[in-house]
Structure formats: structure tokens, C-alpha cells
Coordinates of C-alpha atoms in Angstrom, one line a residue:
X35 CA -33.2 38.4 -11.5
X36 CA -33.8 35.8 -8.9
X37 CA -31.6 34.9 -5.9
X38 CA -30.6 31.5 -7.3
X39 CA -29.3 32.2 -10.5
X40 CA -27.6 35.5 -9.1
X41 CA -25.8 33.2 -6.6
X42 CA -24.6 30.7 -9.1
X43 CA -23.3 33.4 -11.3
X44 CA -21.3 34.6 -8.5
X45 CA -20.2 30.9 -7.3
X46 CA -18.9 30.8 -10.6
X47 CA -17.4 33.8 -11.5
X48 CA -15.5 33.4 -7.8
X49 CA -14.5 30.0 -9.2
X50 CA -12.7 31.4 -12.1
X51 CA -11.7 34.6 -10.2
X52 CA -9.4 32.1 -7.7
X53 CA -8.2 29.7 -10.3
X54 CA -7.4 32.5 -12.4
X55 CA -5.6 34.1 -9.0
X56 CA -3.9 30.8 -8.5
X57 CA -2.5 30.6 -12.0
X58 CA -1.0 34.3 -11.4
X59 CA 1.0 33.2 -8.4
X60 CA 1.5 29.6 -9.9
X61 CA 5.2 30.1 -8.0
X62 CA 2.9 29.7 -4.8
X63 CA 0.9 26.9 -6.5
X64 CA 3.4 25.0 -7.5
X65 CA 5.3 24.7 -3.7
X66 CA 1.9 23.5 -2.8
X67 CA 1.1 21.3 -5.3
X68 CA 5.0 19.7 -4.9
X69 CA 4.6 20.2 -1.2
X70 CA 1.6 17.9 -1.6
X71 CA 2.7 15.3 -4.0
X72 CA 6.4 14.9 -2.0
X73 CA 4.1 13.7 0.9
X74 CA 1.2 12.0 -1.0
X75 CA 3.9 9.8 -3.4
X76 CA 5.7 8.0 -0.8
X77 CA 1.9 7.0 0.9
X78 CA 1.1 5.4 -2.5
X79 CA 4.5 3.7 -3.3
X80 CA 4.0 2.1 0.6
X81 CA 0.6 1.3 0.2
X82 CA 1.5 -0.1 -3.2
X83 CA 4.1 -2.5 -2.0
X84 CA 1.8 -3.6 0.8
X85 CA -0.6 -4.4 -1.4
X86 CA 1.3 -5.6 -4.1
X87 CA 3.7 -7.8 -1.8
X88 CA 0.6 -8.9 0.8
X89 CA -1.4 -10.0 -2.4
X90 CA 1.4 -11.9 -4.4
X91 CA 1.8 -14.1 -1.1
X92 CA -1.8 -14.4 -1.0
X93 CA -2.0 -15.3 -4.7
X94 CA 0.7 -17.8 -3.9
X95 CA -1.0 -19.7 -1.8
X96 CA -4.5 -19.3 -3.2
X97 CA -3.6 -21.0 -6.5
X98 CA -2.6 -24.4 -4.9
X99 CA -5.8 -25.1 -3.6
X100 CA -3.9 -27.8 -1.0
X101 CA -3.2 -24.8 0.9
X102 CA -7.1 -24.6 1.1
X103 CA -7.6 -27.8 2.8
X104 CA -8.0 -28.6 6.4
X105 CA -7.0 -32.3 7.4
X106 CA -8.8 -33.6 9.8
X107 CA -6.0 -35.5 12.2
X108 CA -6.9 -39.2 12.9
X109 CA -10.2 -41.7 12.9
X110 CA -13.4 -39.6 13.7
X111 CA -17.3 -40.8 13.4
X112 CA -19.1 -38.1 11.9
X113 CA -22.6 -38.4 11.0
X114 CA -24.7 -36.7 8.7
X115 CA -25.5 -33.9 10.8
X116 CA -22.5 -32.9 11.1
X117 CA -21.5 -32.7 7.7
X118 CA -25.0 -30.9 7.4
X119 CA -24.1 -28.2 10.1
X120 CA -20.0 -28.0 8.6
X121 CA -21.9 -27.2 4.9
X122 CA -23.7 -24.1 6.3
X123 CA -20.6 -22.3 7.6
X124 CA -20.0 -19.5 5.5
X125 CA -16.0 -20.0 5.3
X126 CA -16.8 -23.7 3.6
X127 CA -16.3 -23.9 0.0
X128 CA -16.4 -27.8 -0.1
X129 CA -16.8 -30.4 1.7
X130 CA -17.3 -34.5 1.5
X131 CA -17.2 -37.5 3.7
X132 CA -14.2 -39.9 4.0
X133 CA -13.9 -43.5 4.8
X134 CA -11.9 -45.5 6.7
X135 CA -8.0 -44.9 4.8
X136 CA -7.8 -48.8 4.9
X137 CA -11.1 -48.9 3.0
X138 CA -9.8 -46.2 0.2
X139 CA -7.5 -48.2 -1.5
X140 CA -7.3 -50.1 -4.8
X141 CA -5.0 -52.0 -7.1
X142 CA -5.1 -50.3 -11.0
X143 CA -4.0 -51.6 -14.1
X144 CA -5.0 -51.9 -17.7
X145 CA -4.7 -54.8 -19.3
X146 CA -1.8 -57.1 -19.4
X147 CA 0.2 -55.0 -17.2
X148 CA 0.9 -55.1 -13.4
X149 CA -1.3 -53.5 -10.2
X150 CA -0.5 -49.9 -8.8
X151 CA -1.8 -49.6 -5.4
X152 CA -3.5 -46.6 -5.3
X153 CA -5.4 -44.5 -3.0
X154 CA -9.2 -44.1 -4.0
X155 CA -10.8 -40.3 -2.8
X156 CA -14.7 -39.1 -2.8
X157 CA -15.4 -36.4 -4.7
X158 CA -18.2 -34.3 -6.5
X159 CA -18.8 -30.7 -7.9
X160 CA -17.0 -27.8 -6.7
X161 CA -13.9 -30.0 -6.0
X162 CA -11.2 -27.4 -6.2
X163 CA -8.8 -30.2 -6.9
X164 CA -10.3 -31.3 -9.9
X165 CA -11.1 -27.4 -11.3
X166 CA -11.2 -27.7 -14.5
X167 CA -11.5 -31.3 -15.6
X168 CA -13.9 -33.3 -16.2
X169 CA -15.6 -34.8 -13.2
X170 CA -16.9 -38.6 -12.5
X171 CA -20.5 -38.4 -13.8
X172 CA -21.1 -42.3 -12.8
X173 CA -19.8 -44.7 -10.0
X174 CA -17.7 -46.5 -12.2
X175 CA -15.9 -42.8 -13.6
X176 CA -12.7 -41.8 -12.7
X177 CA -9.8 -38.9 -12.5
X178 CA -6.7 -40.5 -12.0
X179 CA -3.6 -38.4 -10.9
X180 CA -0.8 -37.6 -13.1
X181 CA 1.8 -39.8 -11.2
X182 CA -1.0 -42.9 -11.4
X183 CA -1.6 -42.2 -14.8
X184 CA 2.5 -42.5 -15.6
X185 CA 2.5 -45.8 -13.8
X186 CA 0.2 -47.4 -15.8
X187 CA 1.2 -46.6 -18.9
X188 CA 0.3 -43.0 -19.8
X189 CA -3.0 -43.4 -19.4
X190 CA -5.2 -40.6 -21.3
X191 CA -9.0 -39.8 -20.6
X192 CA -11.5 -41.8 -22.3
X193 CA -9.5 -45.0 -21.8
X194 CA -10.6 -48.1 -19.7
X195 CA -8.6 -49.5 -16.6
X196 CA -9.8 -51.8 -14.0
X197 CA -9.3 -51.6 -10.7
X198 CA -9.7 -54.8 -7.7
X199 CA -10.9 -54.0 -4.0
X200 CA -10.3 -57.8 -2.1
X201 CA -11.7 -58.6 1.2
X202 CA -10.7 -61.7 3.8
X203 CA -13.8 -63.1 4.6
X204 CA -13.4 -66.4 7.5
X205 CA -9.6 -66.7 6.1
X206 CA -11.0 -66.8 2.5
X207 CA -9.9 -64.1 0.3
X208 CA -12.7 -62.5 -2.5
X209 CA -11.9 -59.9 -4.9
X210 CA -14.3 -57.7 -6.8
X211 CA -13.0 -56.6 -10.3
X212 CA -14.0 -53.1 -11.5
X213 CA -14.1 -51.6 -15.0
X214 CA -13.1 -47.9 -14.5
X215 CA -13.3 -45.5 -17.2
X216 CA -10.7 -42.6 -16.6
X217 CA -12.8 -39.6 -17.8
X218 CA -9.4 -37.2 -16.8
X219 CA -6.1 -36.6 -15.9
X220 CA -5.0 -34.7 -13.3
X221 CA -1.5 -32.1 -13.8
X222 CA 1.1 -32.8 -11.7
X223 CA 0.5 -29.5 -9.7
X224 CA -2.5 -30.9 -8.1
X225 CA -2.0 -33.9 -6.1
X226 CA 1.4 -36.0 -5.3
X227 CA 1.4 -39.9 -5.2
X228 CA -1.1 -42.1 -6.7
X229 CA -4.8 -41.2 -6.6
X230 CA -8.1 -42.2 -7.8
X231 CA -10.8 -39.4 -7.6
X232 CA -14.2 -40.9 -7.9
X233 CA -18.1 -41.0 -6.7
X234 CA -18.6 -41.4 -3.3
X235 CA -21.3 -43.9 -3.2
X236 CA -18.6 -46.3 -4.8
X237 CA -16.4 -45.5 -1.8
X238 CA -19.0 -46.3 0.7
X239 CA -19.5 -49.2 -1.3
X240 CA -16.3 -50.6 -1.1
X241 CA -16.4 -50.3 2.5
X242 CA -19.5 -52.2 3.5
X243 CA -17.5 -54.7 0.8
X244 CA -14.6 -54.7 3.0
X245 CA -16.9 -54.8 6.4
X246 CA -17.9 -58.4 4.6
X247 CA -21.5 -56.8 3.9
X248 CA -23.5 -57.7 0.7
X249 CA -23.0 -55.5 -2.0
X250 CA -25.6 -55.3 -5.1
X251 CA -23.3 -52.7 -7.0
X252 CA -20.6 -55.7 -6.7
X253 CA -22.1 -58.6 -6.9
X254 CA -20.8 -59.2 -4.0
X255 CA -22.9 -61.9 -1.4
X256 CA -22.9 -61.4 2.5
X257 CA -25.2 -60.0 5.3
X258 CA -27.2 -57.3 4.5
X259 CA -25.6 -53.5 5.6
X260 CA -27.5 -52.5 9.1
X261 CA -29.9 -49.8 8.2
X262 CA -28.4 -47.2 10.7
X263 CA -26.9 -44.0 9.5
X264 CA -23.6 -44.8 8.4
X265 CA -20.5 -43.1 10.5
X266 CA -17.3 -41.5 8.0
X267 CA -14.2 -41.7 9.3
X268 CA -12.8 -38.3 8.5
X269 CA -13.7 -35.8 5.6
X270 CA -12.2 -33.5 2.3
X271 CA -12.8 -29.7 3.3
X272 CA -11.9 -26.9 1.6
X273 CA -11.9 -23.2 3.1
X274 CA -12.6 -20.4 0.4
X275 CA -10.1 -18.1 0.3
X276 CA -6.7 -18.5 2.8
X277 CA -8.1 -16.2 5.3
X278 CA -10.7 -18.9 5.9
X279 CA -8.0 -21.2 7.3
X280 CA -7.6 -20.7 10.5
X281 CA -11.4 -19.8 11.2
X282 CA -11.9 -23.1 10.0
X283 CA -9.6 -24.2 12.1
X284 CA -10.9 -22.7 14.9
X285 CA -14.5 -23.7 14.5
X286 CA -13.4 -27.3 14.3
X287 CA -11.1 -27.2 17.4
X288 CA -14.2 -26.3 19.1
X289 CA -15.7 -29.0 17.9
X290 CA -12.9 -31.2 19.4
X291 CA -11.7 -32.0 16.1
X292 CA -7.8 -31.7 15.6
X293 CA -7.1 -30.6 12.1
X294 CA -3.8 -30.2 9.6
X295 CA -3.8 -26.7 8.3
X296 CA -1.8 -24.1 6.2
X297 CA -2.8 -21.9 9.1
X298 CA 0.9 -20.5 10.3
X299 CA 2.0 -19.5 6.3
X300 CA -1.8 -17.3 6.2
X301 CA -1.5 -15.7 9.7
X302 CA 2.2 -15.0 9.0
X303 CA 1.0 -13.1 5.9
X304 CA -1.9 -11.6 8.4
X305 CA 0.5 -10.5 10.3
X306 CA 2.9 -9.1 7.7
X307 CA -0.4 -7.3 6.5
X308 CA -1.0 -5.8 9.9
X309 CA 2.4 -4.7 10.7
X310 CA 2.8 -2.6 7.1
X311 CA -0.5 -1.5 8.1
X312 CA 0.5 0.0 11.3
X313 CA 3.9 1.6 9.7
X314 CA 1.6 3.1 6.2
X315 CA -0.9 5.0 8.9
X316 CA 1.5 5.7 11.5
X317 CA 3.2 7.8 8.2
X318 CA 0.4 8.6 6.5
X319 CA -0.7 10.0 9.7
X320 CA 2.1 12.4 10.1
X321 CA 2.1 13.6 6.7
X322 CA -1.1 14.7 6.6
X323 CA -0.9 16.5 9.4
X324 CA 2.2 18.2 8.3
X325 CA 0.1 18.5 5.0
X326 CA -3.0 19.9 6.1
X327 CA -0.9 22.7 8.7
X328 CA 0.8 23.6 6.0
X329 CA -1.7 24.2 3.5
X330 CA -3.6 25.7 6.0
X331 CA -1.4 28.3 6.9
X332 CA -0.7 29.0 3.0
X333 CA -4.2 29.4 2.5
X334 CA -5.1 31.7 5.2
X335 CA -1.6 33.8 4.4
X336 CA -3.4 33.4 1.0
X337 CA -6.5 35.1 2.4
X338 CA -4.8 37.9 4.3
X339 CA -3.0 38.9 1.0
X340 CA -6.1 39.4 -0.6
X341 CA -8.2 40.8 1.9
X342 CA -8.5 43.9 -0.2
X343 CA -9.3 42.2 -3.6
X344 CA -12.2 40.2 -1.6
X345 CA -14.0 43.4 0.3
X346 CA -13.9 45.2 -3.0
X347 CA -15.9 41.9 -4.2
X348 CA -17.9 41.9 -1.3
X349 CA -18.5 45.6 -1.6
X350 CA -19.7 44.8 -5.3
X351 CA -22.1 42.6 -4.2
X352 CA -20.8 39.5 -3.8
X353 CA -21.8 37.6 -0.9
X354 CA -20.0 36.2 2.0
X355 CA -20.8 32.4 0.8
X356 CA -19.6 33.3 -2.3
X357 CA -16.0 34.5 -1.0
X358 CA -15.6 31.2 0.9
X359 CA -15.4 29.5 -2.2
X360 CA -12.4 31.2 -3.0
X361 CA -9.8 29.3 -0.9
X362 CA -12.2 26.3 -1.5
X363 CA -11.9 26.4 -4.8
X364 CA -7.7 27.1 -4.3
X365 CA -7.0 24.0 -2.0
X366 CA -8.9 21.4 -4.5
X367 CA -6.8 22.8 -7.3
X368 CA -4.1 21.9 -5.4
X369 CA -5.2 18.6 -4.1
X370 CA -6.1 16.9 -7.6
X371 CA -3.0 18.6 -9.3
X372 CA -0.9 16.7 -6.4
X373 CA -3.1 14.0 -6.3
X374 CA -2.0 13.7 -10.5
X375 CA 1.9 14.3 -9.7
X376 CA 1.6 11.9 -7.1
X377 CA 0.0 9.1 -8.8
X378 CA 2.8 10.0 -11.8
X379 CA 5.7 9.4 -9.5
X380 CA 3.9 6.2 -7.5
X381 CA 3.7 4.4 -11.0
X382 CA 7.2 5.4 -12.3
X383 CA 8.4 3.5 -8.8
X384 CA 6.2 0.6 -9.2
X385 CA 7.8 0.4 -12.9
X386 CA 11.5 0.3 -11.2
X387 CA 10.8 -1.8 -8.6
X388 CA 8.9 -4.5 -10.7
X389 CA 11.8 -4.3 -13.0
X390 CA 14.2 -4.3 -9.7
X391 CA 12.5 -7.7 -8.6
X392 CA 11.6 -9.2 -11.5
X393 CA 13.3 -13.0 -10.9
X394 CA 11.7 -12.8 -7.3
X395 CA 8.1 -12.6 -8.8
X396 CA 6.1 -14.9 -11.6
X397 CA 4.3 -13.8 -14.6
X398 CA 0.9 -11.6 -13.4
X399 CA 2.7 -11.3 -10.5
X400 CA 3.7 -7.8 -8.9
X401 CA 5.5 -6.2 -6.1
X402 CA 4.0 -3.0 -6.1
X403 CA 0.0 -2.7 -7.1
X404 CA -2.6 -0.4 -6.7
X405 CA -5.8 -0.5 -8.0
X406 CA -8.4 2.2 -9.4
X407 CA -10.1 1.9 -6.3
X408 CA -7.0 2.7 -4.0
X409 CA -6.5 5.6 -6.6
X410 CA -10.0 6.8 -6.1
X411 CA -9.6 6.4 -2.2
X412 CA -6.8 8.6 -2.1
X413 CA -7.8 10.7 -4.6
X414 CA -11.0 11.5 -2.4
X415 CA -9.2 11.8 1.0
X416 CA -6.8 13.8 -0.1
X417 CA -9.8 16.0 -1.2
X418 CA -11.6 16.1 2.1
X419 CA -8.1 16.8 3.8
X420 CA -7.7 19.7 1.2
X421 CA -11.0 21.0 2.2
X422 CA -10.4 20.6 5.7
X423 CA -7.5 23.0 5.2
X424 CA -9.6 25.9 3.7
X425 CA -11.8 25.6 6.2
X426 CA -10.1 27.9 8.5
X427 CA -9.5 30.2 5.5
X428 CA -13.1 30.7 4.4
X429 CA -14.2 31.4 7.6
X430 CA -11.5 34.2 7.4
X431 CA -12.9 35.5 4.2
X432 CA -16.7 35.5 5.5
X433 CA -15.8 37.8 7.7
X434 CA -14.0 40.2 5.5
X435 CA -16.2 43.4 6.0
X436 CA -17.2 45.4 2.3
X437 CA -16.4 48.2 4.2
X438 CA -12.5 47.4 4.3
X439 CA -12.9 47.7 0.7
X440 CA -13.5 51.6 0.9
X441 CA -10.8 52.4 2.9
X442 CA -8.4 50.9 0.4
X443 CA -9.8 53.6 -2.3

């Protein structure tokens, strides 16, 4: 018989040797196995409720996609370069030029009623804003928001309002009436006041109106624009996720750009993150040591018992690599049946404390969460640390002589 199926055979039969060993003393396996689960539960109903609590904040924040938004603070002149070298950050998930605020306005109304004054924003794909809807596929397209869309009427998409930007041009007034077509409606969630999403072009249009410059799209007569690159007054940028925020932030301070943020509500969950960090490894820490001395010693103790049973093995032929697999085989019984038991008790305390807080959280919401990831994670740690434990153990039993087997006859 060759040496590699011989040493499987006795990997195996040493496998069901010590699982068959640690059912006989299953007194001793089961202080283990609750030994390890009393410590390993609490870890995964902390780690839970970080998670769970950290990510409904998160979650929170994330669906309003305001929070998203940085605001630049006052009048800038931003080229196209800049916007160029803003779109390549990686944090960025969208971003568009503003005009001037006086230039971004607009009377609304449909037919045979009265103007709403409204305020008249660029935007274009990805707009998280307007996720979901229909966006402007034309200059003359519109989203209207839900509070303009009450106040003239309850308008609905597909319908036609018109809309008149006016201009003072040497103490003479001109007006340019629009035809809009309102192609959505956004929900009250998404914006407050009156707004007008459209195409950008017609903003930058309605500018060089209002600067008194000729306008084709408007029929409108005057000198012709100046062919240099036109300057925005500000900009809509979006981060994408929350954690973005204040690197955003950050990047644009150093650009000598004062912003608006959400900042302060993410770094306060940040920081509730990192704190319940430092308290779930600061325990975890001293549990597994605990953990691992304890199943340590057991293990070795384990090892002394036996040191009869394992020369006699060794004196039948068994070899020494085989006998460490012994308490090997022990201590990863004992870390997946706590692992199990552990995992058991984790979700019957998530259960309570969902149930516990359930009018402090929405629907899909929850306060403790793990995932099958977490599970894995600890399922695999706990495995190492296991092994870690027999390691002291199965060098013990390599160096069991056979020969203490014959003295025992």
C-alpha cells in the first residue's frame, strides 16, 4: 500500500476516533461548546446593533438624496475646466453648472390662470433628484415640483404650461413667452418650494437673454453673445454615497470654494461608527483571549487524559501527524457547534430587540443586522482561533512516545 493512501486512512480513522471521543465525554463538550457560544453571542448581538443601528442612520440619510448635495456658498466663476477636473473625482456622482440665481427664475401658468414665480434648475441624466421620472429630453421639456404643480392647477405630465423670462433693456421691458411641456412631476419628498427642472442650454439661454444678448432660440434681437468661454455662477453636485460628503467638502475647501454640506449629521454617524467599533474589539478582544486560554488548557488536559489511548495508536502505527489531528479535529467541533449556538441566540435577540424598537424604526428598517458575510467572518475567525488553541495540544501529542504505550500493558 502506498504512503499516501495509508496516511489518509489514518487521517481519517483519527478523525472519527476524536469525534467519536468527543461525543463519549459530550459533558466536557458541551462546557466547551456553551463556554464558546456565552462569549461568541454577545460579539454578534454587538456587532449586530452596530451594524444594524450605523446602517439605518446611513440609510436615512442616503434615501433623501438632498443630503447628497454640496452647496456651493455664494457667486463663483467657474469655467469649463473646472467642472472638467470636479467630474473626474471619484466621490462625484453628479454634477452640472448653475447660473446666476437672478437668471434662474420664471413666471408659470397655464392658460387663463395667474403667474407662479418659480425657480428654474439645470439638469440632465443621473440627476438623483429626478430618479425615477422622466427627464427633459428637449429645451422646451420640463419636471415641475410637486408644490409648483399644486399652484397651477394640478398640473399632471404630458400637459402644456408656459412660462415668461422678461428683461429691462434701456428702461424698456421685453418678455419672451415659452411653451413648456411638463413631461413629470416631482413627489413632495424631493424638493420644497417651487421649481422647474429643465435643460441646461435653455438656462444659459435665458441668461445671455437677461445680459440683453441676441437669442435665436427666443427670438430675441440684441448684440451677439461674446465668443469667450462662458463663466457659471455656482453648480448642482452630488456626492455618491454620505461618506462622500465631507471629502467633497474637503476637496472643494482646497479649492477655496465654501460649500453647504450635510457633513456634521455623516461624521457624527462616522463617529458613532468608530466609537462602537472601539467598545466591539476592545470586548471581542478579551473574550477571545479568555476563549482561546480556556480551550487551550481543556484541550491539552484533553491530551494528558489520553496520553495512553494515543501511544497505543502510535505504537499501532499511527503517525505523529496523524495524532495531531486529534485535538485539531476536537477544537473545530467545538468552534462550529458554538459558532451554530451562537448565531441561534444572536438572532433570537435581534428578533426581541426589532420587536422592542419597532415605532423607533420604518419598514425595511432594522436595529440589529448582520449579514451572511458577517456570519461567515465570524464563523471563520472563530475557526482559526479554535485552531490556534489546539495548537499547543498537538504539539503535545506529536511527542507522545509509542513506547509509553507498552508500559501501560
Amino acid at each position: 500500500m502506498s504512503a499516501q493512501p495509508r496516511r489518509v486512512r489514518d487521517m481519517r480513522r483519527i478523525f472519527g476516533l476524536a469525534l467519536a471521543d468527543a461525543a463519549h465525554e459530550w459533558r466536557s463538550t458541551l462546557c466547551l461548546v456553551l463556554a464558546l457560544a456565552a462569549v461568541l453571542a454577545p460579539l454578534l448581538i454587538l456587532f449586530g446593533l452596530r451594524y444594524g443601528v450605523v446602517q439605518t442612520l446611513a440609510d436615512r440619510l442616503t434615501r433623501d438624496p438632498r443630503n447628497l448635495e454640496i452647496v456651493p456658498i455664494g457667486a463663483g466663476r467657474f469655467d469649463q475646466a473646472f467642472f472638467d477636473k470636479v467630474q473626474r473625482w471619484p466621490d462625484v456622482a453628479f454634477l452640472i453648472p448653475k447660473t446666476r440665481s437672478i437668471s434662474a427664475t420664471i413666471d408659470i401658468f397655464r392658460d387663463g390662470g395667474s403667474p407662479v414665480p418659480a425657480e428654474m434648475i439645470p439638469t440632465a441624466s443621473g440627476d438623483p433628484l429626478l430618479a425615477g421620472v422622466r427627464l427633459p429630453a428637449s429645451p422646451l421639456q420640463v419636471v415641475l415640483s410637486a408644490d409648483a404643480a399644486r399652484k397651477l392647477g394640478s398640473v399632471q405630465a404630458g400637459q402644456a404650461i408656459n412660462g415668461v423670462v422678461g428683461r429691462t433693456i434701456d428702461g424698456r421691458p421685453e418678455n419672451v413667452r415659452l411653451k413648456l411641456e411638463v413631461v413629470a412631476v416631482l413627489p413632495d419628498t424631493a424638493i420644497n418650494g417651487e421649481a422647474v427642472f429643465l435643460p441646461l442650454p435653455t438656462l444659459a439661454d435665458t441668461e445671455s437673454f437677461r445680459e440683453g444678448f441676441a437669442v435665436p432660440a427666443f427670438n430675441a434681437e440684441g448684440p451677439p453673445r461674446p465668443s469667450d468661454p462662458r463663466l457659471f455662477a455656482g453648480f448642482r453636485l452630488y456626492g455618491r454615497t454620505i461618506y462622500d460628503i465631507p471629502v467633497l467638502r474637503d476637496r472643494l475647501l482646497a479649492e477655496r470654494i465654501e460649500t453647504f454640506t450635510r457633513a456634521a449629521e455623516v461624521e457624527q454617524i462616522q463617529s458613532l461608527d468608530r466609537n462602537l467599533g472601539i467598545l466591539f474589539w476592545l470586548v471581542a478582544g478579551i473574550g477571545a483571549a479568555g476563549f482561546l486560554l480556556s480551550l487551550g488548557v481543556s484541550l491539552w488536559g484533553a491530551v494528558e487524559r489520553k496520553r495512553r489511548d494515543l501511544a497505543l495508536l502510535r505504537l499501532l502505527g499511527f503517525r505523529a501527524r496523524a495524532t495531531v489531528l486529534f485535538p485539531v479535529t476536537q477544537a473545530a467541533l467545538v468552534a462550529c457547534l458554538g459558532v451554530g449556538l451562537g448565531w441561534a441566540a444572536q438572532t433570537g435577540a435581534a428578533v426581541v430587540l426589532d420587536r422592542y424598537f419597532a415605532a423607533s424604526v420604518g419598514a425595511g428598517e432594522a436595529v440589529s443586522r448582520l449579514l451572511p458575510v458577517h456570519l461567515a467572518s465570524a464563523a471563520g475567525t472563530t475557526l482559526l482561533c479554535a485552531l490556534l488553541a489546539a495548537a499547543i495540544a498537538s504539539a503535545r501529542a506529536a511527542r507522545i512516545d509509542p513506547s509509553e504505550g507498552l508500559r501501560e500493558l
